[in-house]
Amino acid sequence: MRRPVIAGNWKMYKTPSEAVVLAKGIVKALSSLNGPEVVVCPPFAALTAVGQVVAGSRIGLGAQNLHWAKEGAYTGEVSADMLRDIGCRYVIVGHSERRQYFGETDENVNKKSCAALATGLIPIVCVGETLAEREAGRADAVVEMQLKGALSGLSPEQVRRLIFAYEPVWAIGTGQTATPIQAEEMHAHIRKTIAMLVDAEIASGVRILYGGSVKPDNAKELLDRPEIDGALIGGASLQAESFAAIARAATK
Ligand code: PGA
């Protein structure tokens, strides 16, 4: 049994005081929810404040990025230990916006995932192809390469603790969702690739989330697919009601 994960990626939205209001709304809206593991990933500046709001609730705290070094002269960066210390349990790694705008490579994703795991954080490792790559028939190969890079040198036991997110770049923030069939096919491909690279039993147990324009009105048909173990949500996670509606749709 793979317990669904519903994670909100707030990106660079919400000041700490706005984030507290949103977090309170989410805690309230989901107070009686059973089932999915729910995670919110506010911007760094709001982590501490949101951590205080969700403490004691069933909502987990995640960051959107980290640096792989334990500490050091890396101006502007944040380490896994710092995230743990303020109560994070999760961290998004390799989001396509980081790949696209900040030069994140598969090698970085690998180093960041190792650093996160070493500190006890659960990395949410993102993969996904661009529209050009899909149109060229290269989507499977691109995602396979990203997984190979991300998992390089990781032990099966480390991979067991990862959460994966398939986020086709063309579906992020565009309102254009992958169809449940397209998502299901890629999730199956991701699982097969993990089985090939790591271990079949571990591949069958890891959660693979779908991300890219998930909204309350399309969440259920995606989340009902057996290969889709949850969602990573951007835009619709910025309002308590729409995020809560998606979380409720994950109660299979
Ligand atoms: P979106 O973002 O839901 O706004 O498409 C998803 C993501 O980037 O994680």
Tab-separated table of C-alpha atoms and ligand atoms in Angstrom:
chain	number	residue	atom	x	y	z
A	1	MET	CA	0.000	0.000	0.000
A	2	ARG	CA	1.358	3.390	-0.978
A	3	ARG	CA	-0.064	6.172	1.157
A	4	PRO	CA	-0.921	9.159	-1.052
A	5	VAL	CA	1.009	12.394	-0.594
A	6	ILE	CA	-0.510	15.798	-1.279
A	7	ALA	CA	2.171	18.481	-1.325
A	8	GLY	CA	1.764	22.200	-1.902
A	9	ASN	CA	4.619	24.069	-3.530
A	10	TRP	CA	4.068	27.721	-2.690
A	11	LYS	CA	7.026	28.816	-4.852
A	12	MET	CA	7.954	32.498	-4.311
A	13	TYR	CA	4.506	33.453	-3.092
A	14	LYS	CA	3.396	34.588	0.370
A	15	THR	CA	5.250	36.780	2.822
A	16	PRO	CA	5.625	35.167	6.247
A	17	SER	CA	2.498	36.900	7.535
A	18	GLU	CA	0.460	35.906	4.466
A	19	ALA	CA	1.841	32.389	4.761
A	20	VAL	CA	0.624	32.102	8.344
A	21	VAL	CA	-2.912	32.984	7.247
A	22	LEU	CA	-2.805	30.370	4.474
A	23	ALA	CA	-1.329	27.712	6.759
A	24	LYS	CA	-3.996	28.339	9.391
A	25	GLY	CA	-6.678	27.992	6.729
A	26	ILE	CA	-5.223	24.698	5.558
A	27	VAL	CA	-4.919	23.274	9.077
A	28	LYS	CA	-8.534	24.183	9.729
A	29	ALA	CA	-9.858	22.897	6.411
A	30	LEU	CA	-8.089	19.558	6.830
A	31	SER	CA	-8.549	19.004	10.545
A	32	SER	CA	-10.813	16.013	10.038
A	33	LEU	CA	-9.097	14.545	6.974
A	34	ASN	CA	-7.827	10.994	7.152
A	35	GLY	CA	-5.702	9.270	4.605
A	36	PRO	CA	-3.170	11.232	2.620
A	37	GLU	CA	0.098	12.597	3.950
A	38	VAL	CA	-0.218	16.370	3.524
A	39	VAL	CA	2.808	18.632	3.103
A	40	VAL	CA	3.192	22.377	2.597
A	41	CYS	CA	6.375	23.877	1.151
A	42	PRO	CA	6.463	27.638	1.809
A	43	PRO	CA	9.367	29.869	0.776
A	44	PHE	CA	12.410	29.794	3.092
A	45	ALA	CA	11.492	33.095	4.755
A	46	ALA	CA	8.121	31.694	5.868
A	47	LEU	CA	9.248	28.244	7.024
A	48	THR	CA	9.657	29.054	10.691
A	49	ALA	CA	6.331	30.869	10.966
A	50	VAL	CA	4.432	28.176	9.062
A	51	GLY	CA	6.203	25.485	11.091
A	52	GLN	CA	4.695	26.983	14.227
A	53	VAL	CA	1.213	26.910	12.702
A	54	VAL	CA	1.377	23.300	11.531
A	55	ALA	CA	3.164	21.956	14.620
A	56	GLY	CA	0.933	19.387	16.266
A	57	SER	CA	-1.302	19.105	13.179
A	58	ARG	CA	-1.170	16.362	10.587
A	59	ILE	CA	0.432	18.708	8.063
A	60	GLY	CA	4.131	18.255	7.378
A	61	LEU	CA	6.562	21.051	6.579
A	62	GLY	CA	8.803	21.019	3.510
A	63	ALA	CA	11.317	23.356	1.880
A	64	GLN	CA	11.649	24.035	-1.828
A	65	ASN	CA	15.411	23.672	-2.145
A	66	LEU	CA	18.615	23.121	-0.178
A	67	HIS	CA	22.369	23.157	-0.637
A	68	TRP	CA	24.259	19.878	-0.532
A	69	ALA	CA	27.123	21.017	1.696
A	70	LYS	CA	26.836	20.533	5.427
A	71	GLU	CA	27.862	24.147	5.959
A	72	GLY	CA	30.286	26.593	4.425
A	73	ALA	CA	30.928	29.836	2.634
A	74	TYR	CA	27.961	29.596	0.241
A	75	THR	CA	26.293	32.978	0.415
A	76	GLY	CA	22.546	32.792	0.123
A	77	GLU	CA	22.285	29.027	0.517
A	78	VAL	CA	20.505	26.899	3.103
A	79	SER	CA	21.650	23.510	4.424
A	80	ALA	CA	19.742	20.359	5.278
A	81	ASP	CA	20.630	20.735	8.980
A	82	MET	CA	19.118	24.220	9.010
A	83	LEU	CA	15.909	22.907	7.483
A	84	ARG	CA	15.714	20.055	9.976
A	85	ASP	CA	16.346	22.402	12.833
A	86	ILE	CA	13.301	24.527	11.958
A	87	GLY	CA	11.072	21.487	11.684
A	88	CYS	CA	11.142	20.518	7.996
A	89	ARG	CA	10.579	16.868	7.167
A	90	TYR	CA	10.562	17.188	3.384
A	91	VAL	CA	12.415	19.094	0.703
A	92	ILE	CA	11.646	19.501	-2.992
A	93	VAL	CA	14.700	18.743	-5.131
A	94	GLY	CA	15.178	19.379	-8.847
A	95	HIS	CA	11.994	21.292	-9.557
A	96	SER	CA	11.897	22.235	-13.247
A	97	GLU	CA	11.929	25.943	-12.372
A	98	ARG	CA	15.230	25.397	-10.577
A	99	ARG	CA	16.543	23.443	-13.538
A	100	GLN	CA	15.352	26.092	-15.991
A	101	TYR	CA	16.197	29.340	-14.178
A	102	PHE	CA	18.978	28.373	-11.783
A	103	GLY	CA	20.977	25.818	-13.725
A	104	GLU	CA	20.101	22.849	-11.540
A	105	THR	CA	21.615	19.698	-13.050
A	106	ASP	CA	20.961	16.012	-12.443
A	107	GLU	CA	24.260	15.928	-10.592
A	108	ASN	CA	23.069	18.701	-8.242
A	109	VAL	CA	19.818	16.846	-7.726
A	110	ASN	CA	21.802	13.787	-6.726
A	111	LYS	CA	24.018	15.683	-4.281
A	112	LYS	CA	21.071	17.519	-2.768
A	113	SER	CA	19.086	14.300	-2.349
A	114	CYS	CA	22.051	12.641	-0.591
A	115	ALA	CA	22.485	15.616	1.732
A	116	ALA	CA	18.787	15.670	2.540
A	117	LEU	CA	18.676	11.944	3.266
A	118	ALA	CA	21.778	12.121	5.442
A	119	THR	CA	19.971	14.606	7.663
A	120	GLY	CA	16.726	12.659	7.749
A	121	LEU	CA	14.781	14.866	5.336
A	122	ILE	CA	12.606	13.226	2.708
A	123	PRO	CA	13.489	14.534	-0.748
A	124	ILE	CA	10.673	15.022	-3.238
A	125	VAL	CA	12.638	14.475	-6.436
A	126	CYS	CA	11.095	16.127	-9.505
A	127	VAL	CA	11.496	14.918	-13.068
A	128	GLY	CA	9.699	15.803	-16.270
A	129	GLU	CA	10.132	16.601	-19.935
A	130	THR	CA	9.595	19.845	-21.858
A	131	LEU	CA	7.017	20.170	-24.610
A	132	ALA	CA	9.719	20.019	-27.302
A	133	GLU	CA	11.075	16.815	-25.794
A	134	ARG	CA	7.604	15.252	-25.685
A	135	GLU	CA	6.861	16.276	-29.258
A	136	ALA	CA	10.144	14.793	-30.379
A	137	GLY	CA	9.135	11.480	-28.786
A	138	ARG	CA	11.891	11.784	-26.202
A	139	ALA	CA	9.847	12.126	-23.010
A	140	ASP	CA	10.603	8.616	-21.710
A	141	ALA	CA	14.312	8.918	-22.473
A	142	VAL	CA	14.608	12.355	-20.842
A	143	VAL	CA	12.917	11.216	-17.649
A	144	GLU	CA	15.036	8.080	-17.594
A	145	MET	CA	18.209	10.187	-17.822
A	146	GLN	CA	17.012	12.449	-15.021
A	147	LEU	CA	16.328	9.429	-12.826
A	148	LYS	CA	19.707	7.880	-13.623
A	149	GLY	CA	21.428	11.106	-12.599
A	150	ALA	CA	19.322	11.614	-9.502
A	151	LEU	CA	19.781	8.075	-8.210
A	152	SER	CA	23.439	7.614	-9.046
A	153	GLY	CA	25.289	6.041	-6.118
A	154	LEU	CA	22.237	5.916	-3.861
A	155	SER	CA	21.688	2.659	-1.989
A	156	PRO	CA	18.368	0.842	-2.367
A	157	GLU	CA	17.569	1.777	1.239
A	158	GLN	CA	18.098	5.447	0.417
A	159	VAL	CA	15.887	5.223	-2.665
A	160	ARG	CA	13.149	3.627	-0.584
A	161	ARG	CA	12.845	6.882	1.380
A	162	LEU	CA	12.465	9.152	-1.651
A	163	ILE	CA	9.246	10.562	-3.011
A	164	PHE	CA	9.190	11.202	-6.757
A	165	ALA	CA	7.181	13.796	-8.641
A	166	TYR	CA	6.493	13.620	-12.346
A	167	GLU	CA	5.965	17.166	-13.534
A	168	PRO	CA	5.812	17.638	-17.288
A	169	VAL	CA	7.230	21.126	-17.807
A	170	TRP	CA	4.505	21.961	-20.333
A	171	ALA	CA	1.836	21.374	-17.695
A	172	ILE	CA	3.304	23.544	-14.935
A	173	GLY	CA	1.393	26.748	-14.378
A	174	THR	CA	-0.138	26.522	-17.863
A	175	GLY	CA	-3.565	25.148	-17.042
A	176	GLN	CA	-2.758	22.318	-19.441
A	177	THR	CA	-2.768	19.111	-17.390
A	178	ALA	CA	-1.375	15.826	-18.605
A	179	THR	CA	-4.299	13.496	-19.226
A	180	PRO	CA	-4.701	10.767	-16.635
A	181	ILE	CA	-3.532	8.295	-19.309
A	182	GLN	CA	-0.419	10.319	-20.166
A	183	ALA	CA	0.431	10.678	-16.489
A	184	GLU	CA	-0.271	7.025	-15.761
A	185	GLU	CA	1.976	5.919	-18.619
A	186	MET	CA	4.868	8.048	-17.439
A	187	HIS	CA	4.434	6.977	-13.824
A	188	ALA	CA	4.603	3.356	-14.935
A	189	HIS	CA	7.737	4.160	-16.921
A	190	ILE	CA	9.296	5.863	-13.882
A	191	ARG	CA	8.531	2.843	-11.710
A	192	LYS	CA	9.976	0.486	-14.309
A	193	THR	CA	13.110	2.613	-14.551
A	194	ILE	CA	13.569	2.615	-10.771
A	195	ALA	CA	13.108	-1.169	-10.793
A	196	MET	CA	15.794	-1.470	-13.444
A	197	LEU	CA	18.215	0.960	-11.793
A	198	VAL	CA	17.638	-0.038	-8.182
A	199	ASP	CA	15.296	-2.843	-7.216
A	200	ALA	CA	11.819	-4.052	-8.198
A	201	GLU	CA	10.476	-4.315	-4.669
A	202	ILE	CA	11.613	-0.786	-3.832
A	203	ALA	CA	10.183	0.548	-7.094
A	204	SER	CA	6.793	-0.905	-6.279
A	205	GLY	CA	6.770	0.837	-2.883
A	206	VAL	CA	7.904	4.388	-3.686
A	207	ARG	CA	5.318	7.126	-4.084
A	208	ILE	CA	5.199	8.916	-7.430
A	209	LEU	CA	3.237	12.178	-7.406
A	210	TYR	CA	1.884	13.985	-10.426
A	211	GLY	CA	2.367	17.741	-10.750
A	212	GLY	CA	1.298	20.270	-13.355
A	213	SER	CA	-1.949	22.267	-13.178
A	214	VAL	CA	-3.627	19.988	-10.656
A	215	LYS	CA	-6.884	21.665	-9.613
A	216	PRO	CA	-9.889	20.581	-7.547
A	217	ASP	CA	-11.816	19.752	-10.712
A	218	ASN	CA	-9.211	17.465	-12.282
A	219	ALA	CA	-7.612	16.017	-9.140
A	220	LYS	CA	-9.874	13.044	-8.666
A	221	GLU	CA	-9.481	11.549	-12.136
A	222	LEU	CA	-5.697	11.812	-11.790
A	223	LEU	CA	-5.526	10.569	-8.206
A	224	ASP	CA	-7.844	7.638	-8.924
A	225	ARG	CA	-5.247	6.152	-11.264
A	226	PRO	CA	-3.476	3.280	-9.551
A	227	GLU	CA	0.002	4.508	-10.565
A	228	ILE	CA	-0.556	8.064	-9.288
A	229	ASP	CA	0.241	8.270	-5.584
A	230	GLY	CA	-0.521	11.895	-4.938
A	231	ALA	CA	0.058	15.378	-6.283
A	232	LEU	CA	2.541	18.233	-6.139
A	233	ILE	CA	0.478	21.373	-6.467
A	234	GLY	CA	1.572	24.910	-7.275
A	235	GLY	CA	-1.127	27.476	-8.064
A	236	ALA	CA	-4.011	25.632	-6.442
A	237	SER	CA	-2.060	25.220	-3.190
A	238	LEU	CA	-2.126	28.979	-2.591
A	239	GLN	CA	-5.725	28.903	-1.412
A	240	ALA	CA	-6.730	26.808	1.564
A	241	GLU	CA	-10.019	25.680	0.040
A	242	SER	CA	-8.658	24.508	-3.300
A	243	PHE	CA	-5.698	22.756	-1.672
A	244	ALA	CA	-8.005	21.071	0.830
A	245	ALA	CA	-10.355	19.982	-1.950
A	246	ILE	CA	-7.466	18.271	-3.735
A	247	ALA	CA	-6.351	16.584	-0.502
A	248	ARG	CA	-9.862	15.259	-0.006
A	249	ALA	CA	-9.840	13.877	-3.555
A	250	ALA	CA	-6.831	11.763	-2.545
A	251	THR	CA	-8.833	9.736	-0.083
A	252	LYS	CA	-9.055	6.597	-2.215
B	1	PGA	P1	1.148	24.235	-10.900
B	1	PGA	O1	2.645	23.968	-10.382
B	1	PGA	O2	0.243	23.380	-10.070
B	1	PGA	O3	0.928	25.711	-10.689
B	1	PGA	O4	1.116	23.848	-12.345
B	1	PGA	C1	3.076	22.676	-10.056
B	1	PGA	C2	4.528	22.707	-9.613
B	1	PGA	O5	5.304	23.469	-10.178
B	1	PGA	O6	4.923	21.981	-8.679
